[in-house]
Amino acid sequence: MGSQGGFYQSKEFLDLVKSIGEARSKAEEDRIVLGEIETLKRRISDPDIPKRKMKEYIIRLVYVEMLGHDASFGYIHAVKMTHDDSLLVKRTGYLAVTLFLNEDHDLIILIVNTIQKDLKSDNYLVVCTALNAVCKLINEETIPAVLPLVVELLAHPKEAVRKKAIMALHRFYQKSPSSVSHLVSNFRKRLCDNDPGVMGATLCPLFELITIDVNSYKDLVMSFVSILKQVTERRLPKAYDYHQMPAPFIQIKLLKILALLGSGDKQASENMYTVVGDIFRKCDSSSNIGNAVLYECICCVSSIYPNPKLLESAADAISRFLKSDSHNLKYMGIDALGRLIKISPEIAEQHQLAVIDCLEDPDDTLKRKTFELLYKMTKSTNVEVIVDRMIDYMISINDNHYKTEIASRCVELAEQFAPSNQWFIQTMNKVFAHAGDLVNTKVAHNLMRLIAEGFGEEDDTADSQLRSSAVESYLHILGEPKLPSVFLQVICWVLGEYGTADGRYSASYITGKLCDVAEAYSDDETVKAYAVTALMKIYAIEIAAGRKVDMLPECQALMEEFLASHSTDLQQRAYELQAVIGLDAHAVESIMPSDASCEDIEVDKALSFLNGYIQDSIEKGAQPYIPESERSGMLNISNFRNQDHHEASSHGLRFEAYELPNQTVQSRIPPASLASTELVPVPEPMYVRESYQTTIVPSASSDAGSTELKLRLDGVQKKWGRQTHSSATSTSSSTSQKTVNGITQVDGSNTSNSRTRETYDSRKQHVEVTPEKQKLAASLFGGSSKSEKKPATGHKIPKPSSHVVEKSHARKSSMEIASEKKASFQQPPDLLDFGEPTVKSAAPSVDPFKELEGLLEPTTQVASDENHGSTTAAAKSPDIMGLYTETHAGIYDKDDSDILSGLSNPPVTNMFGGTTSMQVAQSSKGPNLKDALEKDALVRQMGVTPSSPNPNLFKDLFG
Amino acid sequence: MIHFVLLISRQGKVRLTKWYSTYSQKERTKVIRELSGVILTRGPKLCNFVEWRGLKVVYKRYASLYFCMCIDPDGNELEILEIIHHYVEVLDRYFGSVCELDLIYNFHKAYYILDEILISGELQEPGKRTIVRAVAAQDSLVETVKEQTGSISTIIAQASK
């Protein structure tokens, strides 16, 4: 059977496709394709090939490239083809070009002119084709060339053109928001378009705009709600129905938008309740598309201001999803559960069995989704079970991308909820050992900081216990063969700081271990550097304690090696170590005080201690320092660059003709203002700066001196900074800010409370959303939440105490989660007492919106009215068409196809194509119709066939 | 947003690729190899989604052909499944009970149809009839088709000529 389009390609092409289809191996396929490339290369460069042939060659090129081979030699011919007058040829050219070229390709500049011409064409099909190309090819640089034309097309009488123009503008917005920011009102206008298709397309850019800035679009809430209402009431033309659902794709997009607009906004959300409730009721949960809409409803409900009734409907829908046999629905159910759990944690309880089932499922996708859910519901009571599970899974997979993700989640949960120090250290060890090089180095720095500072500030013995247990476990782990570099760094650091602290291990034992590490991982300089510094610390502690230091022979050998190392960093460290060993106890004590890693280092950024020195120098006649930005030499450069930049951003390329040469400076402004308004102000700052520059020139001679001065300061700062600590962890960075590395300084000030702050932050988000969420969050975490600050501290308390209490809970089955949860559910009644403050906090946010709404009401009213009218109008016209096409449907399938293909294809290829296609079809399709029927039945069982009865659907000819 | 669309046969042969995000030729080959390795080996009862490099790939098998679309992690997978199905239905309507062979030999037509359904990675047209009509109009196109707004009959005439 032939397809409607007919196989109009030449026999050559059919043979090519066939031979590739029959190729037994990849090598054979490659050989065939390479042969084809040679042929095409030869023929395509022939100057007088007929257009029709050329079109086929280009399609063959597309085919070759699709198979993963390089067809770049033919790109230019595809570009040339877009210039053709015949639309059929032009369309092929555009198709090839959009498939071949990325937006940064050099050839694009050659197409812009053609696109400009085609956008102006009076044939709307040409315009559509050009717009398709615009969406793919136009880049930031070329947007100004086509933008005015595309904007004009927004008012085009054909809806297909308007639709594509909207999408093109959307694309422009994605590529360069500033280029179309003044056109945003056009999107609003198109929302009221007569054609539902255009309205639907407009939702895409609006969704993106609203994602970025919700508040400017609050006035549209009523419009969106009324559109959604009309859609669900089947006011759109029948043509938009999909599997008996009224325009589901538009519904989904609208629900997404409403979710954004209603988030944390009670007033807006209240307007949505009715329509979302309606959709819950009307949705057909037996079809896939119905479930897609339902899922979007759940997402919407979980995002907007909570409404008990809707939450109930959402919970019902979720339980239907989870109870379904379909893995797809289970997956969606788990995802939806994760969203809803933030608002109503109690719904997780009834589904725990289903969740556990999903966790055990052999389907990896489902499993990962379930881990994501668990991650969201982790708290101090269930953290051990969940993290253990996660680590087990992490060990079992090979996918590095996901391994990284799950490892960082484990670390995050462990940091946040760890019930005991012991457990924390062990968990981190496991994570590092199995995914060490995949975790972020920041995690390692966090770990070092935690070990240094401990969990509870007030309990020193617990801290030292933590440290000695860390040391012990690390000494044990060092016996294992291959450890990740990051982990080794942590180990070296901890051994250096605390290896001998509790007196259980002798200095020589620890130094021996450190030397082993440096030898075993001799190709990793970072680890070696960590090891040397750790050695230095241990020796320093020994010397400071007044003990005699004997360097182990292997250690001495190591030092000799490092003293001659190619790495200057290692050399430096080795020399420092040598120097430290030669000093007496008092000196060592002062340069390397023990356990000083927790002390904050204050960096005097202004270098005020040098003031006296500078004063002296100035008095002696030195030039004062001039900041880099004010230096005249620099000024010129930066000025030029500035100018360049402005010109580039305003019009990188000129697409309009250059003006006549006799015009002078003044005439420079008009074309610029045409291209964009940005350029106009440029000349002014330029002049200002120029005048400034002249005043500065006399002091230009001081330039060199001042830079030198600055350089010297840099050196001073490095030397005088706390070298002892910075060298402990840093390896190569030289600026004082960075050198000190996570533990003491950069993070020290910032993250010393990060654990509390993290939880505090997440709590804060909850709080910001709604007061009711706050209540629920409190019940989730079991803390009281009178004020915002309390939860943070209230959260910290469980940690030390859980050390005692939860030990008994440790390592029980995950079923325990439920009972734990029940206990926490009993709390909400108490928490309801806090109803008052919730009202208060909601009130101020209500008023402004009310005002806004009041102000904007008339316009939205008009908008929705207009839309309302238009949709009913539109509903009528398609019906006529519908009648027409339906009566023709029968003929259209058979006869028309022949006529169509006959018309569109020249007779010669038709003969070729016709006969070969018949052969091919008969040789493979003909004989086993039975097979086909069986297959179809099977496929149908799986619910995959399109509705029409066609036994040969997708019969695989090569299979 | 949809990042790319892939059509892969059960044997791992590529039938159609459309990239809405920027990927170099090298990356494309790698993506196809990686994904066909993952998708073709998945069992029939598992769910039709795969998490991949922080994105999600939704796929569906029709006879011997896998239709795959890659979306952002916060996309609605069921919706994408329906977009795939929507595409297949349009193909079916256009080719008249479509089979893999139709797509192999007329892949450029499959591209034209796809261009009417998706544009820059977003669904542009949910109406089947509109799409088929648009593609047919382009197919039967005689260069003299001039813009004649208001008279809908001419378009229909061209569409079904």
PDB file of C-alpha atoms in Angstrom, chain A residues 1 3-9 13-14 17-18 20 23 29 59 62-63 65-66 68-69 86-87 91-92 95 99 102 122-125 132 135-136 156-158 163-164 167 170-171 204 239-240 242-243 249 252-253 256 288-289 291-292 295-296 327-329 331-332 363 365 368-369 401-402 878 881-882 884-886 892 896 900 904 920 925 944-946 948 950 952-959, chain B residues 1 10-11 13-20 22-25 28 42 45-51 53-54 56 60-65 67 76-79 81-83 85-86 88-89 92-109 111-112 115-116 119-120 122-129 133 136-141 143 145-147 149 152 155-156 159-161:
ATOM      1  CA  MET A   1       0.000   0.000   0.000  1.00  0.00           C
ATOM      2  CA  SER A   3       1.076   6.300   1.414  1.00  0.00           C
ATOM      3  CA  GLN A   4      -0.767   9.422   0.538  1.00  0.00           C
ATOM      4  CA  GLY A   5       2.309  11.376  -0.217  1.00  0.00           C
ATOM      5  CA  GLY A   6       3.664   8.694  -2.496  1.00  0.00           C
ATOM      6  CA  PHE A   7       7.281   7.709  -2.690  1.00  0.00           C
ATOM      7  CA  TYR A   8       8.460  10.215  -5.152  1.00  0.00           C
ATOM      8  CA  GLN A   9      12.120   9.761  -4.473  1.00  0.00           C
ATOM      9  CA  PHE A  13      17.347   6.795  -2.639  1.00  0.00           C
ATOM     10  CA  LEU A  14      14.994   3.901  -2.084  1.00  0.00           C
ATOM     11  CA  VAL A  17      17.314   3.318   2.518  1.00  0.00           C
ATOM     12  CA  LYS A  18      16.719  -0.323   1.831  1.00  0.00           C
ATOM     13  CA  ILE A  20      20.821   0.576   5.208  1.00  0.00           C
ATOM     14  CA  ALA A  23      22.723  -3.710   6.958  1.00  0.00           C
ATOM     15  CA  GLU A  29      25.906   0.752   7.605  1.00  0.00           C
ATOM     16  CA  ILE A  59      16.745  15.234   1.562  1.00  0.00           C
ATOM     17  CA  VAL A  62      19.281  15.139   5.871  1.00  0.00           C
ATOM     18  CA  TYR A  63      19.018  11.386   5.972  1.00  0.00           C
ATOM     19  CA  GLU A  65      23.087  13.479   8.915  1.00  0.00           C
ATOM     20  CA  MET A  66      20.235  11.870  10.805  1.00  0.00           C
ATOM     21  CA  GLY A  68      24.989  10.547  12.643  1.00  0.00           C
ATOM     22  CA  HIS A  69      27.371  11.379   9.802  1.00  0.00           C
ATOM     23  CA  SER A  86       9.120  27.790  -5.706  1.00  0.00           C
ATOM     24  CA  LEU A  87       7.685  27.138  -2.274  1.00  0.00           C
ATOM     25  CA  ARG A  91      10.308  24.466   2.029  1.00  0.00           C
ATOM     26  CA  THR A  92      12.773  21.640   1.597  1.00  0.00           C
ATOM     27  CA  LEU A  95      13.581  22.101   6.547  1.00  0.00           C
ATOM     28  CA  LEU A  99      17.777  20.500  10.893  1.00  0.00           C
ATOM     29  CA  ASN A 102      22.329  25.388  15.274  1.00  0.00           C
ATOM     30  CA  ASP A 122       1.656  37.616   0.485  1.00  0.00           C
ATOM     31  CA  ASN A 123       1.411  33.840   0.449  1.00  0.00           C
ATOM     32  CA  TYR A 124       0.707  32.830   4.019  1.00  0.00           C
ATOM     33  CA  LEU A 125       2.240  29.414   3.534  1.00  0.00           C
ATOM     34  CA  ASN A 132       9.228  27.925  11.436  1.00  0.00           C
ATOM     35  CA  CYS A 135      11.976  29.908  15.634  1.00  0.00           C
ATOM     36  CA  LYS A 136      14.945  27.672  15.122  1.00  0.00           C
ATOM     37  CA  HIS A 156      -2.089  38.726  10.263  1.00  0.00           C
ATOM     38  CA  PRO A 157      -5.534  37.576   9.126  1.00  0.00           C
ATOM     39  CA  LYS A 158      -4.526  33.912   9.098  1.00  0.00           C
ATOM     40  CA  LYS A 163       0.116  31.439  16.158  1.00  0.00           C
ATOM     41  CA  LYS A 164       3.586  30.981  14.773  1.00  0.00           C
ATOM     42  CA  MET A 167       5.728  31.334  19.241  1.00  0.00           C
ATOM     43  CA  HIS A 170       8.294  33.544  22.707  1.00  0.00           C
ATOM     44  CA  ARG A 171      11.515  32.116  21.327  1.00  0.00           C
ATOM     45  CA  CYS A 204       3.271  29.431  26.420  1.00  0.00           C
ATOM     46  CA  ALA A 239     -12.042  20.231  16.820  1.00  0.00           C
ATOM     47  CA  TYR A 240     -10.110  20.913  20.010  1.00  0.00           C
ATOM     48  CA  TYR A 242      -9.053  15.196  22.389  1.00  0.00           C
ATOM     49  CA  HIS A 243     -10.315  11.753  23.330  1.00  0.00           C
ATOM     50  CA  PHE A 249      -3.703  20.675  26.461  1.00  0.00           C
ATOM     51  CA  ILE A 252      -3.114  21.844  31.436  1.00  0.00           C
ATOM     52  CA  LYS A 253      -1.350  25.009  30.425  1.00  0.00           C
ATOM     53  CA  LYS A 256       0.056  25.524  35.329  1.00  0.00           C
ATOM     54  CA  ASN A 288      -4.568   8.894  29.986  1.00  0.00           C
ATOM     55  CA  ILE A 289      -5.251  12.464  29.022  1.00  0.00           C
ATOM     56  CA  ASN A 291      -5.192  11.655  34.263  1.00  0.00           C
ATOM     57  CA  ALA A 292      -2.755  14.159  32.828  1.00  0.00           C
ATOM     58  CA  TYR A 295      -2.268  15.418  37.810  1.00  0.00           C
ATOM     59  CA  GLU A 296      -1.982  19.042  36.798  1.00  0.00           C
ATOM     60  CA  HIS A 327       3.390   2.086  36.426  1.00  0.00           C
ATOM     61  CA  ASN A 328       2.933   5.431  34.773  1.00  0.00           C
ATOM     62  CA  LEU A 329       0.112   6.317  37.103  1.00  0.00           C
ATOM     63  CA  TYR A 331       4.880   7.275  39.133  1.00  0.00           C
ATOM     64  CA  MET A 332       2.626  10.264  38.799  1.00  0.00           C
ATOM     65  CA  ASP A 363      11.524  -0.283  37.730  1.00  0.00           C
ATOM     66  CA  THR A 365      12.442   5.197  37.326  1.00  0.00           C
ATOM     67  CA  ARG A 368      14.087   6.994  42.014  1.00  0.00           C
ATOM     68  CA  LYS A 369      10.873   8.907  42.149  1.00  0.00           C
ATOM     69  CA  HIS A 401      24.719  11.599  37.272  1.00  0.00           C
ATOM     70  CA  TYR A 402      22.159  10.101  39.563  1.00  0.00           C
ATOM     71  CA  PRO A 878     -15.445  25.225  12.084  1.00  0.00           C
ATOM     72  CA  MET A 881     -15.737  22.951   7.669  1.00  0.00           C
ATOM     73  CA  GLY A 882     -16.320  19.913   9.743  1.00  0.00           C
ATOM     74  CA  TYR A 884     -17.346  19.440   4.511  1.00  0.00           C
ATOM     75  CA  THR A 885     -14.394  17.399   5.479  1.00  0.00           C
ATOM     76  CA  GLU A 886     -16.504  14.672   6.929  1.00  0.00           C
ATOM     77  CA  TYR A 892     -10.075  11.632   0.586  1.00  0.00           C
ATOM     78  CA  ASP A 896      -7.556  11.989  -3.341  1.00  0.00           C
ATOM     79  CA  LEU A 900      -2.476  14.562  -4.520  1.00  0.00           C
ATOM     80  CA  SER A 904       2.708  17.219  -6.287  1.00  0.00           C
ATOM     81  CA  VAL A 920       8.464  -3.186  -1.619  1.00  0.00           C
ATOM     82  CA  LYS A 925       3.657  -6.618   3.726  1.00  0.00           C
ATOM     83  CA  VAL A 944      -1.387   1.924  21.865  1.00  0.00           C
ATOM     84  CA  THR A 945      -3.183   2.038  18.543  1.00  0.00           C
ATOM     85  CA  PRO A 946      -4.812   5.107  17.175  1.00  0.00           C
ATOM     86  CA  SER A 948      -8.870   3.853  13.255  1.00  0.00           C
ATOM     87  CA  ASN A 950      -5.917  -0.585  10.381  1.00  0.00           C
ATOM     88  CA  ASN A 952      -1.179  -2.898   8.994  1.00  0.00           C
ATOM     89  CA  LEU A 953      -0.452  -0.114  11.374  1.00  0.00           C
ATOM     90  CA  PHE A 954       3.256   0.149  11.913  1.00  0.00           C
ATOM     91  CA  LYS A 955       3.855  -3.254  10.546  1.00  0.00           C
ATOM     92  CA  ASP A 956       7.552  -3.419  10.593  1.00  0.00           C
ATOM     93  CA  LEU A 957       8.851  -4.276   7.199  1.00  0.00           C
ATOM     94  CA  PHE A 958      12.369  -4.843   8.250  1.00  0.00           C
ATOM     95  CA  GLY A 959      11.560  -6.710  11.421  1.00  0.00           C
TER      96      GLY A 959
ATOM     97  CA  MET B   1       9.713  22.669  27.078  1.00  0.00           C
ATOM     98  CA  ARG B  10      13.453  -1.433  17.880  1.00  0.00           C
ATOM     99  CA  GLN B  11      16.783  -2.270  16.288  1.00  0.00           C
ATOM    100  CA  LYS B  13      17.963   2.695  13.982  1.00  0.00           C
ATOM    101  CA  VAL B  14      17.207   6.374  13.994  1.00  0.00           C
ATOM    102  CA  ARG B  15      14.092   7.319  12.066  1.00  0.00           C
ATOM    103  CA  LEU B  16      13.728  10.970  12.950  1.00  0.00           C
ATOM    104  CA  THR B  17      15.485  13.478  15.178  1.00  0.00           C
ATOM    105  CA  LYS B  18      14.438  16.974  15.970  1.00  0.00           C
ATOM    106  CA  TRP B  19      16.451  19.150  18.351  1.00  0.00           C
ATOM    107  CA  TYR B  20      14.850  22.148  19.970  1.00  0.00           C
ATOM    108  CA  THR B  22      21.270  23.234  21.024  1.00  0.00           C
ATOM    109  CA  TYR B  23      23.285  20.050  20.766  1.00  0.00           C
ATOM    110  CA  SER B  24      26.413  19.613  18.683  1.00  0.00           C
ATOM    111  CA  GLN B  25      26.581  16.762  16.222  1.00  0.00           C
ATOM    112  CA  ARG B  28      23.574  14.263  19.388  1.00  0.00           C
ATOM    113  CA  ARG B  42      13.272  -1.499  29.253  1.00  0.00           C
ATOM    114  CA  LYS B  45       5.337  -3.165  31.888  1.00  0.00           C
ATOM    115  CA  LEU B  46       7.623  -0.513  33.295  1.00  0.00           C
ATOM    116  CA  CYS B  47       6.653   3.106  33.190  1.00  0.00           C
ATOM    117  CA  ASN B  48       7.234   5.131  30.072  1.00  0.00           C
ATOM    118  CA  PHE B  49       9.535   7.654  31.688  1.00  0.00           C
ATOM    119  CA  VAL B  50      13.254   7.663  32.199  1.00  0.00           C
ATOM    120  CA  GLU B  51      15.190  10.145  34.247  1.00  0.00           C
ATOM    121  CA  ARG B  53      20.965  13.641  33.062  1.00  0.00           C
ATOM    122  CA  GLY B  54      18.621  15.656  35.225  1.00  0.00           C
ATOM    123  CA  LYS B  56      13.140  13.349  31.811  1.00  0.00           C
ATOM    124  CA  LYS B  60       6.155   5.263  23.873  1.00  0.00           C
ATOM    125  CA  ARG B  61       6.362   2.288  21.624  1.00  0.00           C
ATOM    126  CA  TYR B  62       4.137   1.957  18.598  1.00  0.00           C
ATOM    127  CA  ALA B  63       4.685  -1.422  16.960  1.00  0.00           C
ATOM    128  CA  SER B  64       8.406  -1.439  16.236  1.00  0.00           C
ATOM    129  CA  LEU B  65       8.964   2.276  16.631  1.00  0.00           C
ATOM    130  CA  PHE B  67       8.774   7.795  20.007  1.00  0.00           C
ATOM    131  CA  ASN B  76       3.863  16.708  33.016  1.00  0.00           C
ATOM    132  CA  GLU B  77       4.828  13.277  31.688  1.00  0.00           C
ATOM    133  CA  LEU B  78       1.307  12.130  30.975  1.00  0.00           C
ATOM    134  CA  GLU B  79       0.753  15.192  28.871  1.00  0.00           C
ATOM    135  CA  LEU B  81       2.647  10.883  26.318  1.00  0.00           C
ATOM    136  CA  GLU B  82      -0.494  12.351  24.851  1.00  0.00           C
ATOM    137  CA  ILE B  83       1.458  14.743  22.664  1.00  0.00           C
ATOM    138  CA  HIS B  85       0.003  10.028  20.699  1.00  0.00           C
ATOM    139  CA  HIS B  86      -1.389  13.159  19.132  1.00  0.00           C
ATOM    140  CA  VAL B  88       0.983   9.526  15.855  1.00  0.00           C
ATOM    141  CA  GLU B  89      -2.693  10.094  15.245  1.00  0.00           C
ATOM    142  CA  ASP B  92      -1.935   8.125  10.818  1.00  0.00           C
ATOM    143  CA  ARG B  93      -4.515  10.444   9.420  1.00  0.00           C
ATOM    144  CA  TYR B  94      -2.070  11.973   6.984  1.00  0.00           C
ATOM    145  CA  PHE B  95      -0.553   8.793   5.646  1.00  0.00           C
ATOM    146  CA  GLY B  96      -3.717   6.747   5.990  1.00  0.00           C
ATOM    147  CA  SER B  97      -2.849   3.974   8.429  1.00  0.00           C
ATOM    148  CA  VAL B  98       0.751   4.850   8.803  1.00  0.00           C
ATOM    149  CA  CYS B  99       3.518   2.276   9.016  1.00  0.00           C
ATOM    150  CA  GLU B 100       7.195   2.542   9.760  1.00  0.00           C
ATOM    151  CA  LEU B 101       7.953   2.354   6.056  1.00  0.00           C
ATOM    152  CA  ASP B 102       5.986   5.527   5.459  1.00  0.00           C
ATOM    153  CA  LEU B 103       8.166   7.308   7.939  1.00  0.00           C
ATOM    154  CA  ILE B 104      11.370   5.858   6.558  1.00  0.00           C
ATOM    155  CA  TYR B 105      10.758   6.957   3.023  1.00  0.00           C
ATOM    156  CA  ASN B 106       8.879  10.111   3.788  1.00  0.00           C
ATOM    157  CA  PHE B 107      10.714  11.281   6.844  1.00  0.00           C
ATOM    158  CA  HIS B 108      10.700  14.824   5.516  1.00  0.00           C
ATOM    159  CA  LYS B 109       6.914  14.759   5.603  1.00  0.00           C
ATOM    160  CA  TYR B 111       9.170  16.566   9.840  1.00  0.00           C
ATOM    161  CA  TYR B 112       6.665  18.903   8.200  1.00  0.00           C
ATOM    162  CA  ASP B 115       6.677  21.356  12.614  1.00  0.00           C
ATOM    163  CA  GLU B 116       2.946  21.976  12.638  1.00  0.00           C
ATOM    164  CA  ILE B 119       7.352  24.758  17.517  1.00  0.00           C
ATOM    165  CA  SER B 120      10.445  25.659  19.487  1.00  0.00           C
ATOM    166  CA  GLU B 122       6.143  23.773  22.716  1.00  0.00           C
ATOM    167  CA  LEU B 123       2.838  22.389  21.580  1.00  0.00           C
ATOM    168  CA  GLN B 124       1.467  24.890  19.117  1.00  0.00           C
ATOM    169  CA  GLU B 125      -1.628  23.219  17.823  1.00  0.00           C
ATOM    170  CA  PRO B 126      -3.850  20.772  19.663  1.00  0.00           C
ATOM    171  CA  GLY B 127      -6.419  20.444  16.872  1.00  0.00           C
ATOM    172  CA  LYS B 128      -5.805  17.446  14.633  1.00  0.00           C
ATOM    173  CA  ARG B 129      -7.878  18.700  11.786  1.00  0.00           C
ATOM    174  CA  ARG B 133      -5.269  20.759   6.788  1.00  0.00           C
ATOM    175  CA  ALA B 136      -2.157  19.267   3.062  1.00  0.00           C
ATOM    176  CA  ALA B 137      -2.345  22.883   2.042  1.00  0.00           C
ATOM    177  CA  GLN B 138       1.409  23.024   1.832  1.00  0.00           C
ATOM    178  CA  ASP B 139       1.568  19.780  -0.089  1.00  0.00           C
ATOM    179  CA  SER B 140      -0.932  20.634  -2.743  1.00  0.00           C
ATOM    180  CA  LEU B 141       0.454  24.035  -2.927  1.00  0.00           C
ATOM    181  CA  GLU B 143       2.665  28.743  -6.211  1.00  0.00           C
ATOM    182  CA  VAL B 145      -1.916  30.454  -3.739  1.00  0.00           C
ATOM    183  CA  LYS B 146      -2.352  34.008  -2.736  1.00  0.00           C
ATOM    184  CA  GLU B 147      -3.655  35.348   0.419  1.00  0.00           C
ATOM    185  CA  THR B 149      -8.713  36.189   3.566  1.00  0.00           C
ATOM    186  CA  ILE B 152     -12.637  29.981   3.743  1.00  0.00           C
ATOM    187  CA  ILE B 155      -8.552  26.984   1.480  1.00  0.00           C
ATOM    188  CA  ILE B 156     -10.762  23.979   1.810  1.00  0.00           C
ATOM    189  CA  ALA B 159      -6.839  21.332   1.027  1.00  0.00           C
ATOM    190  CA  SER B 160      -8.887  18.658  -0.633  1.00  0.00           C
ATOM    191  CA  LYS B 161      -8.027  19.180  -4.240  1.00  0.00           C
TER     192      LYS B 161
END
